XYZ file of C-alpha atoms in Angstrom:
733
model
C -5.878 -16.318 -25.600
C -5.275 -19.463 -23.558
C -4.721 -19.381 -19.830
C -1.182 -20.734 -20.258
C -0.330 -17.803 -22.510
C -2.003 -15.269 -20.227
C -0.464 -16.503 -16.992
C 3.028 -15.463 -16.094
C 4.279 -17.353 -13.066
C 6.530 -15.595 -10.597
C 8.928 -18.477 -11.067
C 12.291 -17.193 -12.256
C 14.469 -19.146 -14.645
C 17.383 -20.615 -12.723
C 20.354 -18.755 -14.126
C 23.937 -19.901 -14.092
C 24.465 -17.617 -11.071
C 23.099 -20.034 -8.472
C 23.115 -19.277 -4.750
C 26.109 -21.592 -4.379
C 28.082 -19.635 -6.957
C 27.037 -16.427 -5.228
C 28.345 -17.829 -1.981
C 31.636 -18.697 -3.639
C 31.886 -15.091 -4.772
C 31.385 -14.169 -1.081
C 29.142 -11.214 -1.844
C 28.690 -7.753 -0.096
C 29.461 -4.087 -0.257
C 29.013 -1.984 2.791
C 30.032 1.612 3.132
C 33.116 3.324 4.415
C 31.675 5.085 7.403
C 32.188 8.719 8.148
C 32.903 9.663 11.731
C 30.112 11.051 13.869
C 28.594 14.468 13.182
C 31.361 16.493 14.742
C 34.132 14.727 12.800
C 32.349 13.699 9.556
C 34.139 14.010 6.196
C 32.557 16.064 3.395
C 29.797 14.088 1.702
C 30.237 15.878 -1.597
C 33.672 14.445 -2.372
C 32.494 10.935 -1.643
C 29.522 11.457 -3.933
C 31.391 12.565 -7.017
C 34.587 10.504 -7.084
C 32.854 7.226 -7.854
C 35.605 5.885 -10.105
C 38.130 5.729 -7.268
C 38.842 2.019 -6.920
C 40.626 2.643 -3.599
C 37.237 3.026 -1.860
C 36.647 0.139 0.577
C 32.914 -0.717 0.650
C 33.228 -2.679 3.914
C 34.943 0.087 5.894
C 35.928 -2.237 8.733
C 38.105 0.417 10.340
C 35.689 3.368 10.252
C 33.868 4.378 13.436
C 30.140 3.602 13.824
C 27.557 4.132 16.581
C 24.799 1.634 15.783
C 26.465 -1.576 17.003
C 27.847 0.199 20.075
C 27.965 3.665 21.643
C 31.669 3.237 22.431
C 32.752 4.791 19.094
C 34.119 1.458 17.909
C 34.820 0.369 14.370
C 32.995 -2.655 12.891
C 36.260 -4.599 13.248
C 36.314 -3.844 16.983
C 32.666 -4.829 17.570
C 31.752 -8.470 18.390
C 28.644 -8.410 16.190
C 27.617 -8.317 12.551
C 27.769 -4.581 11.804
C 27.176 -3.162 8.314
C 27.854 0.434 7.299
C 26.760 1.820 3.916
C 27.803 5.391 3.195
C 27.110 7.804 0.340
C 30.098 6.641 -1.706
C 28.494 3.221 -1.896
C 24.798 3.943 -2.326
C 25.450 6.709 -4.863
C 27.555 4.300 -6.884
C 24.806 1.643 -6.728
C 22.056 4.082 -7.647
C 20.090 3.479 -4.439
C 17.327 6.069 -4.676
C 15.729 5.433 -1.271
C 16.443 3.922 2.111
C 15.096 0.456 1.239
C 17.306 0.208 -1.842
C 20.294 1.145 0.314
C 19.527 -1.800 2.616
C 20.271 -4.325 -0.128
C 23.853 -3.846 0.986
C 23.069 -5.533 4.327
C 23.451 -9.343 4.217
C 20.089 -11.125 4.342
C 17.704 -8.156 4.422
C 14.643 -8.068 2.186
C 12.111 -5.259 2.235
C 8.774 -4.120 0.860
C 7.063 -0.763 0.387
C 3.494 -2.117 0.191
C 1.329 0.813 1.410
C -0.223 -1.170 4.264
C 3.254 -1.749 5.745
C 5.625 0.415 3.694
C 8.494 0.088 6.144
C 8.440 -3.720 6.208
C 11.859 -5.340 6.685
C 12.684 -9.039 6.982
C 15.974 -9.731 8.741
C 17.432 -12.913 10.254
C 14.051 -14.657 10.087
C 12.075 -11.877 11.806
C 9.950 -8.927 10.702
C 7.544 -6.231 11.897
C 8.234 -4.877 15.365
C 11.083 -7.379 15.762
C 13.341 -5.272 13.510
C 13.981 -1.811 14.924
C 14.469 1.077 12.504
C 16.077 4.202 13.912
C 16.458 7.745 12.681
C 19.751 9.186 13.924
C 19.682 6.652 16.751
C 16.072 7.429 17.753
C 13.214 4.949 17.483
C 9.670 6.171 16.806
C 8.289 2.711 17.790
C 6.105 2.414 14.679
C 8.641 1.122 12.188
C 6.525 -0.803 9.674
C 4.665 2.444 8.899
C 6.965 5.306 9.905
C 10.050 3.813 8.228
C 8.542 3.857 4.723
C 11.199 4.482 2.020
C 12.635 7.988 2.080
C 14.635 9.444 -0.812
C 18.314 8.935 -0.087
C 19.700 12.427 -0.835
C 19.445 13.772 2.719
C 21.187 10.751 4.281
C 24.901 10.469 5.004
C 24.945 6.742 5.747
C 22.934 3.758 6.919
C 24.142 1.366 9.622
C 22.811 -2.048 10.629
C 23.491 -4.514 13.417
C 22.201 -8.058 13.125
C 20.340 -9.861 15.889
C 19.049 -8.780 19.330
C 19.960 -5.190 20.184
C 17.327 -4.031 22.668
C 20.214 -3.331 25.048
C 21.008 -0.334 22.814
C 17.635 0.999 21.708
C 14.893 -0.508 23.845
C 12.079 -2.967 23.178
C 11.738 -4.313 19.654
C 14.970 -5.605 18.096
C 15.183 -9.409 18.039
C 15.998 -9.538 14.331
C 18.274 -6.511 14.273
C 18.448 -2.710 14.175
C 18.775 -0.281 11.260
C 19.927 3.319 11.699
C 19.333 6.022 9.044
C 21.759 8.904 9.621
C 21.102 12.352 8.151
C 23.782 14.663 6.788
C 24.932 17.259 9.341
C 26.947 20.443 9.219
C 30.691 19.768 9.460
C 33.959 21.660 9.826
C 35.412 20.724 6.428
C 34.845 24.005 4.646
C 32.567 25.313 1.924
C 31.117 22.741 -0.444
C 28.044 22.813 -2.667
C 26.574 19.929 -4.664
C 23.660 19.371 -7.010
C 22.002 16.505 -8.853
C 19.396 16.129 -11.602
C 17.903 12.816 -12.760
C 15.249 11.763 -15.263
C 14.024 8.297 -16.167
C 11.218 5.893 -17.012
C 7.641 6.862 -16.102
C 8.720 10.513 -15.889
C 10.798 9.708 -12.832
C 12.548 13.006 -12.066
C 14.724 14.382 -9.283
C 16.262 17.753 -8.472
C 18.508 17.982 -5.428
C 21.044 20.374 -3.951
C 23.077 20.709 -0.795
C 25.633 23.050 0.689
C 27.956 23.131 3.692
C 29.228 26.613 4.608
C 31.591 27.970 7.219
C 30.336 31.170 8.856
C 33.006 33.016 10.752
C 35.461 31.128 12.901
C 33.153 28.805 14.814
C 29.855 28.354 12.976
C 28.993 25.900 10.200
C 25.696 25.468 8.365
C 24.457 22.695 6.103
C 21.252 22.705 4.022
C 20.018 19.864 1.777
C 16.879 19.923 -0.360
C 15.529 17.143 -2.569
C 12.421 16.850 -4.724
C 11.175 13.861 -6.733
C 8.180 13.081 -8.924
C 7.134 9.904 -10.761
C 3.972 8.992 -12.644
C 4.328 5.428 -11.384
C 4.460 2.185 -13.317
C 1.053 1.129 -11.979
C -1.880 2.739 -13.792
C -2.967 6.030 -12.230
C -0.278 6.177 -9.545
C 1.574 9.455 -9.107
C 4.066 10.252 -6.351
C 5.423 13.639 -5.358
C 7.850 14.057 -2.494
C 10.386 16.481 -1.137
C 12.685 16.627 1.850
C 14.722 19.361 3.480
C 17.383 19.009 6.158
C 19.183 21.934 7.814
C 21.728 21.959 10.608
C 23.851 24.505 12.436
C 27.061 23.519 14.218
C 28.489 26.065 16.633
C 31.729 25.701 18.594
C 30.723 27.582 21.731
C 34.089 26.938 23.401
C 37.090 24.765 22.456
C 35.425 21.993 24.446
C 31.690 22.594 23.939
C 29.802 22.381 20.660
C 26.124 22.690 19.812
C 24.319 21.225 16.799
C 20.741 22.141 15.947
C 19.219 19.933 13.237
C 15.816 20.289 11.580
C 14.261 17.989 9.002
C 11.044 18.081 7.005
C 9.624 15.326 4.789
C 6.538 15.522 2.600
C 5.084 12.772 0.434
C 1.846 12.542 -1.557
C 0.871 9.439 -3.526
C -2.264 9.612 -5.674
C -4.033 6.287 -6.299
C -1.345 4.208 -4.571
C -0.672 0.758 -6.012
C -1.790 -1.601 -3.252
C -1.054 -4.958 -4.849
C -1.918 -7.474 -7.576
C -4.354 -10.400 -7.146
C -2.936 -13.888 -7.670
C -4.770 -16.531 -9.656
C -6.815 -19.210 -7.964
C -6.456 -21.799 -6.564
C -4.465 -20.340 -3.666
C -2.193 -23.333 -3.257
C 1.323 -24.217 -4.325
C 3.402 -21.787 -6.367
C 1.471 -18.638 -7.210
C 0.928 -17.146 -10.639
C -0.406 -13.871 -11.945
C -2.306 -12.981 -15.076
C 0.355 -11.072 -16.992
C -2.295 -8.652 -18.255
C -2.840 -7.405 -14.666
C 0.804 -6.591 -13.960
C 0.339 -2.841 -14.381
C -3.312 -2.634 -13.310
C -4.384 -0.587 -10.307
C -7.645 -1.611 -8.604
C -7.637 1.173 -6.005
C -10.268 3.916 -6.024
C -9.552 6.542 -8.653
C -8.817 9.115 -5.924
C -7.055 6.755 -3.536
C -4.448 8.535 -1.435
C -1.446 8.195 0.794
C -0.067 11.408 2.276
C 2.379 12.195 5.055
C 4.320 15.028 6.618
C 7.187 14.366 9.011
C 9.042 16.921 11.128
C 12.205 16.236 13.099
C 14.064 18.468 15.504
C 17.279 17.691 17.415
C 19.586 19.706 19.625
C 22.914 18.030 20.388
C 25.328 19.367 22.994
C 28.758 17.760 22.966
C 31.160 18.534 25.805
C 34.678 17.107 25.906
C 36.192 17.543 29.348
C 39.498 16.040 28.188
C 40.712 13.085 26.154
C 39.237 10.655 28.680
C 35.783 12.102 29.398
C 32.995 13.298 27.108
C 29.315 14.144 27.610
C 26.635 14.260 24.931
C 23.025 15.358 25.340
C 20.417 14.963 22.602
C 17.026 16.649 22.904
C 14.668 15.417 20.182
C 11.186 15.967 18.791
C 9.254 14.071 16.105
C 5.857 14.873 14.639
C 4.076 12.940 11.894
C 0.668 13.093 10.255
C -0.302 10.305 7.852
C -3.523 10.010 5.810
C -4.914 7.049 3.866
C -8.055 6.636 1.752
C -7.921 3.402 -0.237
C -9.672 0.217 -1.293
C -7.041 -2.275 -0.200
C -7.997 -5.855 -1.115
C -8.409 -7.427 -4.563
C -9.209 -11.105 -5.127
C -10.015 -13.155 -8.199
C -13.349 -14.940 -8.234
C -13.622 -18.725 -8.481
C -12.896 -18.955 -12.231
C -10.428 -16.020 -12.406
C -12.740 -14.020 -14.674
C -13.451 -11.095 -12.309
C -11.604 -9.197 -9.580
C -13.551 -8.622 -6.364
C -12.616 -5.400 -4.535
C -13.121 -4.993 -0.765
C -11.857 -3.428 2.477
C -12.069 0.347 2.170
C -10.153 2.214 4.857
C -10.085 5.912 5.700
C -7.260 6.275 8.197
C -5.320 9.049 9.892
C -2.298 8.663 12.177
C -1.333 11.602 14.383
C 1.915 10.834 16.196
C 4.422 12.845 18.193
C 7.510 11.858 20.139
C 9.526 13.949 22.592
C 12.589 12.823 24.447
C 16.056 13.464 25.815
C 19.140 11.256 25.917
C 22.151 11.998 28.108
C 25.267 9.868 27.789
C 28.832 9.968 29.016
C 31.916 8.298 27.508
C 35.068 7.902 29.498
C 38.313 5.957 29.312
C 39.832 4.405 32.403
C 41.484 1.258 33.726
C 40.252 -1.785 35.645
C 43.040 -3.521 37.525
C 45.555 -1.935 35.193
C 43.640 -3.069 32.099
C 42.531 -0.379 29.607
C 38.770 0.051 29.817
C 36.249 2.212 27.913
C 32.831 3.071 29.299
C 29.604 4.670 28.187
C 26.530 5.161 30.360
C 23.407 7.197 30.057
C 19.747 7.890 30.559
C 17.032 8.129 27.911
C 13.533 9.452 28.560
C 10.783 9.742 25.957
C 7.026 10.107 25.588
C 5.527 8.696 22.393
C 1.856 9.429 21.710
C -0.246 8.342 18.761
C -3.942 8.653 17.944
C -5.473 6.775 15.034
C -8.706 7.691 13.253
C -9.910 4.668 11.261
C -13.138 4.253 9.316
C -13.240 0.788 7.785
C -15.890 -0.720 5.511
C -15.433 -4.349 4.554
C -17.500 -4.395 1.364
C -17.216 -6.107 -1.082
C -17.727 -3.355 -3.609
C -18.678 -5.522 -6.566
C -16.273 -6.963 -9.129
C -14.533 -5.656 -12.240
C -13.133 -7.049 -15.444
C -9.440 -7.762 -14.676
C -8.159 -5.634 -17.570
C -10.906 -3.224 -18.613
C -12.476 -1.310 -15.754
C -13.047 2.058 -14.127
C -13.062 2.411 -10.337
C -15.196 4.783 -8.294
C -14.434 7.926 -6.287
C -13.517 6.799 -2.771
C -16.223 8.752 -0.939
C -18.951 7.371 -3.200
C -18.513 3.966 -1.539
C -21.576 3.005 0.562
C -21.090 4.111 4.178
C -17.863 6.058 3.568
C -17.724 9.653 4.790
C -14.852 12.083 5.158
C -14.962 12.181 8.925
C -12.078 11.501 11.302
C -13.283 10.058 14.579
C -10.563 8.940 16.994
C -10.375 5.263 17.868
C -7.800 5.147 20.659
C -4.735 7.017 21.834
C -1.626 5.081 22.839
C 0.862 6.824 25.091
C 4.200 5.070 25.638
C 6.429 6.598 28.293
C 9.933 5.131 28.505
C 12.695 5.714 31.032
C 15.885 3.794 30.285
C 19.259 3.420 31.947
C 22.072 1.912 29.879
C 25.778 1.156 30.131
C 28.476 -0.425 27.977
C 32.079 -1.381 28.623
C 35.093 -2.619 26.683
C 38.040 -3.953 28.635
C 41.249 -5.235 27.076
C 42.078 -8.476 28.884
C 45.255 -8.754 26.795
C 46.616 -6.852 23.809
C 44.745 -9.256 21.522
C 41.647 -10.089 23.594
C 38.880 -7.652 24.581
C 35.624 -8.157 26.468
C 32.542 -6.091 25.622
C 29.501 -5.991 27.875
C 26.274 -3.968 27.862
C 23.116 -3.673 29.962
C 19.903 -1.701 29.561
C 16.975 -1.412 31.944
C 13.714 0.026 30.646
C 10.683 1.214 32.559
C 7.919 1.278 29.915
C 4.492 2.622 30.796
C 1.791 1.982 28.190
C -1.488 3.881 28.583
C -4.343 3.396 26.120
C -7.444 5.590 26.020
C -10.427 4.264 24.085
C -12.396 7.074 22.410
C -15.244 4.793 21.370
C -17.939 2.911 23.269
C -16.226 0.776 25.923
C -16.713 -3.001 25.963
C -15.295 -5.885 27.959
C -12.655 -6.455 25.277
C -12.064 -2.751 24.631
C -12.234 -0.845 27.938
C -12.285 2.939 28.198
C -8.738 2.918 29.608
C -6.058 0.394 30.403
C -2.441 0.534 31.397
C 0.484 -1.889 31.259
C 3.988 -1.579 32.646
C 7.068 -3.434 31.454
C 10.540 -3.502 32.990
C 12.806 -5.508 30.678
C 16.508 -5.961 31.366
C 18.539 -6.790 28.261
C 22.233 -7.061 27.560
C 25.178 -8.321 25.562
C 28.497 -9.983 26.383
C 31.105 -10.542 23.697
C 34.744 -11.510 23.285
C 36.865 -10.483 20.325
C 40.338 -11.894 19.667
C 42.844 -10.481 17.177
C 44.525 -13.386 15.393
C 46.655 -10.875 13.474
C 46.417 -7.108 12.988
C 44.265 -7.874 9.915
C 42.040 -10.701 11.184
C 39.989 -11.508 14.279
C 37.339 -13.862 15.595
C 34.513 -13.080 18.012
C 31.712 -14.636 20.008
C 28.757 -12.891 21.623
C 25.570 -13.529 23.563
C 22.796 -10.927 23.431
C 19.176 -10.577 24.501
C 16.126 -8.567 23.447
C 12.537 -7.815 24.465
C 9.641 -7.352 22.017
C 5.903 -6.718 22.353
C 4.002 -10.058 22.355
C 1.988 -8.984 19.291
C 1.712 -5.806 17.280
C 3.462 -2.578 18.306
C 3.066 -0.724 21.602
C 2.175 2.566 19.895
C -0.879 0.844 18.332
C -1.440 -2.060 20.747
C -4.992 -3.027 21.625
C -6.258 -4.468 24.900
C -6.421 -7.968 23.386
C -2.794 -7.822 22.215
C -1.259 -6.992 25.584
C -3.819 -8.131 28.181
C -1.941 -9.995 30.918
C 1.045 -10.398 28.560
C 4.635 -9.519 29.312
C 7.154 -8.661 26.604
C 8.574 -11.571 24.636
C 12.151 -12.613 25.331
C 14.796 -13.163 22.701
C 18.361 -14.367 22.855
C 21.151 -14.864 20.351
C 24.482 -16.651 20.213
C 26.728 -15.426 17.398
C 30.255 -16.278 16.306
C 32.108 -14.647 13.464
C 35.248 -13.243 11.942
C 36.386 -10.043 10.245
C 39.521 -9.856 8.150
C 41.474 -8.039 5.493
C 43.487 -9.884 2.847
C 45.632 -9.419 -0.264
C 47.647 -6.663 1.429
C 44.495 -4.762 2.305
C 42.940 -4.925 -1.163
C 40.163 -7.149 0.137
C 37.983 -7.405 3.242
C 35.490 -10.013 4.389
C 33.152 -10.788 7.280
C 31.515 -14.020 8.414
C 28.750 -14.446 10.996
C 26.908 -17.535 12.240
C 23.998 -17.018 14.598
C 21.261 -18.806 16.544
C 18.241 -16.764 17.721
C 15.244 -17.854 19.798
C 12.219 -15.699 20.606
C 9.800 -16.958 23.279
C 6.385 -16.008 24.665
C 4.803 -15.059 21.331
C 1.062 -14.503 21.386
C -0.764 -17.483 19.822
C -4.151 -19.195 19.901
C -4.866 -21.271 23.015
C -4.904 -24.932 21.837
C -7.814 -25.722 24.173
C -9.710 -22.474 23.426
C -8.794 -21.255 19.925
C -10.766 -18.049 20.350
C -8.436 -16.831 23.114
C -4.762 -15.933 23.020
C -1.894 -17.085 25.244
C 1.735 -15.869 25.279
C 3.528 -19.216 24.921
C 4.611 -19.349 21.269
C 8.237 -19.753 20.217
C 10.146 -18.880 17.041
C 13.769 -19.541 16.092
C 16.252 -18.799 13.344
C 19.724 -20.065 12.580
C 21.870 -18.735 9.804
C 25.103 -17.697 8.183
C 26.038 -14.363 6.613
C 29.003 -13.625 4.357
C 30.150 -10.263 3.038
C 33.250 -9.340 1.068
C 34.875 -6.828 -1.214
C 38.002 -7.364 -3.307
C 39.944 -4.958 -5.492
C 41.087 -7.712 -7.848
C 43.040 -5.300 -10.073
C 43.595 -1.561 -9.920
C 40.502 -1.028 -12.085
C 38.187 -3.913 -11.171
C 36.321 -4.423 -7.905
C 33.900 -7.162 -6.904
C 31.690 -6.830 -3.804
C 28.739 -8.706 -2.442
C 26.967 -10.579 0.317
C 25.117 -13.849 0.797
C 22.958 -15.198 3.612
C 21.318 -18.490 4.477
C 18.687 -18.653 7.226
C 16.597 -21.487 8.639
C 13.657 -19.829 10.408
C 10.719 -21.694 11.896
C 7.982 -21.697 14.508
C 9.050 -23.981 17.338
C 5.620 -23.683 18.930
C 2.754 -21.801 17.341
C -0.979 -22.464 17.152
C -3.295 -20.647 14.752
C -7.057 -20.239 14.984
C -8.464 -21.558 11.679
C -12.246 -21.303 11.599
C -12.493 -21.929 15.336
C -10.092 -24.878 15.236
C -6.622 -24.794 16.813
C -4.024 -25.795 14.197
C -0.340 -26.194 15.037
C 2.165 -24.477 12.752
C 5.220 -25.874 14.533
C 8.074 -26.487 12.126
C 6.727 -24.043 9.525
C 8.593 -21.049 8.180
C 7.252 -17.522 8.951
C 5.714 -15.628 6.036
C 7.828 -13.523 3.643
C 11.103 -15.033 4.914
C 13.444 -16.369 2.181
C 16.049 -18.988 2.981
C 18.698 -17.346 0.817
C 19.474 -13.802 -0.265
C 22.498 -12.799 -2.335
C 23.809 -9.581 -3.859
C 26.722 -8.991 -6.224
C 28.185 -5.700 -7.458
C 30.903 -5.307 -10.097
C 32.746 -2.083 -11.005
C 35.285 -1.711 -13.833
C 37.171 1.375 -15.052
C 38.592 0.675 -18.527
C 39.823 4.286 -18.643
C 40.063 6.783 -15.757
C 37.016 8.776 -16.883
C 34.672 5.815 -17.453
C 33.244 3.348 -14.956
C 31.096 0.387 -15.999
C 29.221 -1.711 -13.487
C 26.552 -4.270 -12.885
C 24.609 -5.832 -10.048
C 22.720 -9.042 -9.335
C 20.192 -9.752 -6.591
C 18.919 -13.244 -5.787
C 16.037 -14.017 -3.396
C 14.815 -17.568 -2.810
C 11.150 -18.542 -2.499
C 8.944 -17.435 0.410
C 5.647 -18.521 1.926
C 2.497 -16.399 1.937
C 0.864 -18.149 4.902
C 1.860 -19.752 8.185
C 0.439 -23.055 6.890
C 3.201 -22.955 4.232
C 0.775 -23.965 1.472
C 1.212 -20.902 -0.806
C 4.599 -19.680 -2.060
C 6.356 -17.818 -4.831
C 9.422 -18.948 -6.766
C 12.944 -17.648 -6.357
C 13.913 -14.667 -8.494
C 16.986 -12.908 -9.843
C 17.125 -9.216 -10.767
C 19.965 -7.705 -12.786
C 21.131 -4.123 -13.249
C 23.825 -2.202 -15.134
C 25.261 1.314 -15.265
C 27.884 3.471 -16.946
C 29.380 6.592 -15.361
C 31.415 9.146 -17.283
C 33.472 11.618 -15.261
C 33.301 14.944 -17.080
C 35.753 16.619 -14.705
C 36.987 16.045 -11.147
C 33.645 17.030 -9.652
C 31.036 16.272 -12.304
C 29.779 12.914 -13.505
C 27.109 11.659 -15.869
C 25.465 8.282 -15.167
C 23.113 6.090 -17.198
C 21.516 3.183 -15.310
C 19.159 0.279 -15.995
C 17.375 -1.496 -13.145
C 15.661 -4.879 -13.558
C 17.479 -5.317 -16.833
C 15.561 -8.451 -17.880
C 12.170 -7.034 -16.782
C 11.670 -9.871 -14.302
C 8.205 -10.190 -12.733
C 8.620 -10.810 -9.008
C 6.937 -10.147 -5.674
C 8.459 -7.823 -3.115
C 6.139 -9.337 -0.521
C 2.904 -11.221 0.044
C -0.256 -9.581 1.346
C -1.907 -12.782 2.531
C -2.466 -15.709 0.176
C -4.466 -13.818 -2.462
C -2.344 -10.722 -3.215
C 1.275 -9.844 -3.925
C 3.042 -6.507 -4.022
C 5.087 -6.613 -7.218
C 8.571 -5.196 -7.631
C 9.192 -2.461 -10.188
C 9.596 -3.400 -13.880
C 12.571 -2.407 -16.026
C 13.522 1.212 -15.263
C 16.062 3.413 -17.079
C 17.389 6.777 -15.907
C 20.121 9.310 -16.606
C 21.590 11.609 -13.961
C 24.178 14.352 -13.714
C 25.827 15.285 -10.442
C 28.297 18.033 -9.709
C 30.003 19.865 -6.871
C 31.700 23.228 -6.542
């Protein structure tokens, strides 16, 4: 077979649905947000009544807590705030948290095992995009925020751009908040779901909310999934359980205890696919390797996660409220994998290298106290929130790395070895270093109505961050036995929002953020933080939020300009050393809209355009300092668009489809290796058997497009899933 026939480029045929046409459709579908835990509506009703065309996917007038702690709606917040609730991600068939995030304008993601929680947002990635769990950051997002099955979650919220003033260091690109279902006061409801699809992809899930007596409410959700995996040898098993108890201790005081457990085991994880040489220009893959898995035959990823929260909510009166959240997080993650695969010079063999035995042992304990009160300033209505957050985050890593190489294999006909038969590999866990991050934060926000139409929102946060690192191995000059760094960033936001009409407004805001100079504080090495302060980031954003067609449609628009300074980069005069003087910027536009065009046809979607580049950045290439100024950061597309259509020809039947477009990205900071743009299509049909039971058939990646979720350097890509079909039934009683 000729090379031309064997090679399938990642280039996607340009369809008639170009990015311009997507923009004209003004894509997006965010969720109608439930209120906070104490006031939340029953998730079960929103999950089963999917054919209700009155649902508003943008939910501009539903309260949220991610863009502000003032209990504002997205319409009232001078920032790009997206809320996606169960009504929306159940309808779209989003099976995990990363699939849910396709509803946020501009976000792309990847679940590659080396960084399974990778998000790319507004031109930034890694530690510059904060991912929260119920408003709590574990400060290890690219690993800890790996995709979690969506059943236990009530909604996902996102705020674009710098938001360290809300959640602490690490949020130049934006913040994502995954919010778990909690016990509520809406009575007794029970729900269940079963799903089966391609590659033996199966799911069984159930949940119940029960009222016990006059003042106690309990909710329990359990979910289990299993899939053989589309990559040879891969098998994933996972289950999650979430339980909460809401008790009204007095008419003014309530207590919520919430526990959560997550377990995941992946045998022979798919780590990526080698790209064909030469590593220059637009990449291609040998189509015969699409489903091949070059990991050791007993490769492994395994994790257990435990969450505990105790929330006390005390309402003094209608003007004053206190909330205290005591929280605990514990995670244990294990890896044993051969992680790198590269074609040889003539693309006839695949060279395997970089074996890593790794364990992460992390725990986080903290307490957040906050107070909301309503008052006046000079006769002007004013809302306040202020609080204190204290946490201790400790992580120890146990790596054993062997570079190899471990020989080469035929690209299509091979057998890999048991992991512990690799030369030098033993099943021993010796600690490398322990990072302890202690954070004390004071924060405050205010909204003051200057006129009936004009409001001013301000926020400040001061952090006292103490990083202590203990080296458990032989000390050296570049890796001392112990070192400590302290950071005291002050970040904030100021925004104005003006109501043009009751249905439309415009806003402007300025916000700042602070990020680690390189890496993440919970894993930072001496070289990454030596003599470095946190980077500084700032954003200017203008936008508008409106409803139209007598409330049948909603839309949002945001334009932003972000600059991040003091990045760690190679010293131009001494390439082997690092200096914190780099600079990165991004400018972009985001559109989101939903429109109930007729009583039985809805169109929703989003579209984003971003120009991201290094303003100043020097890379050490073989001992030579090379400037990358003007280049685009890796894995950042210029355009991302999503479109969702839903049509109910008869009340009991809903037909729908979706389209996702992602433009090309670079694999390297030199911008010499890239993929092509791609488009992925999907379709579904839902039949409502009765008011509370529905049957759904769904196809994802309808055209079986070959595309990369992300690059792993210039020689490997992590491919997206092929065509997948599943059938599910969901009911409530």
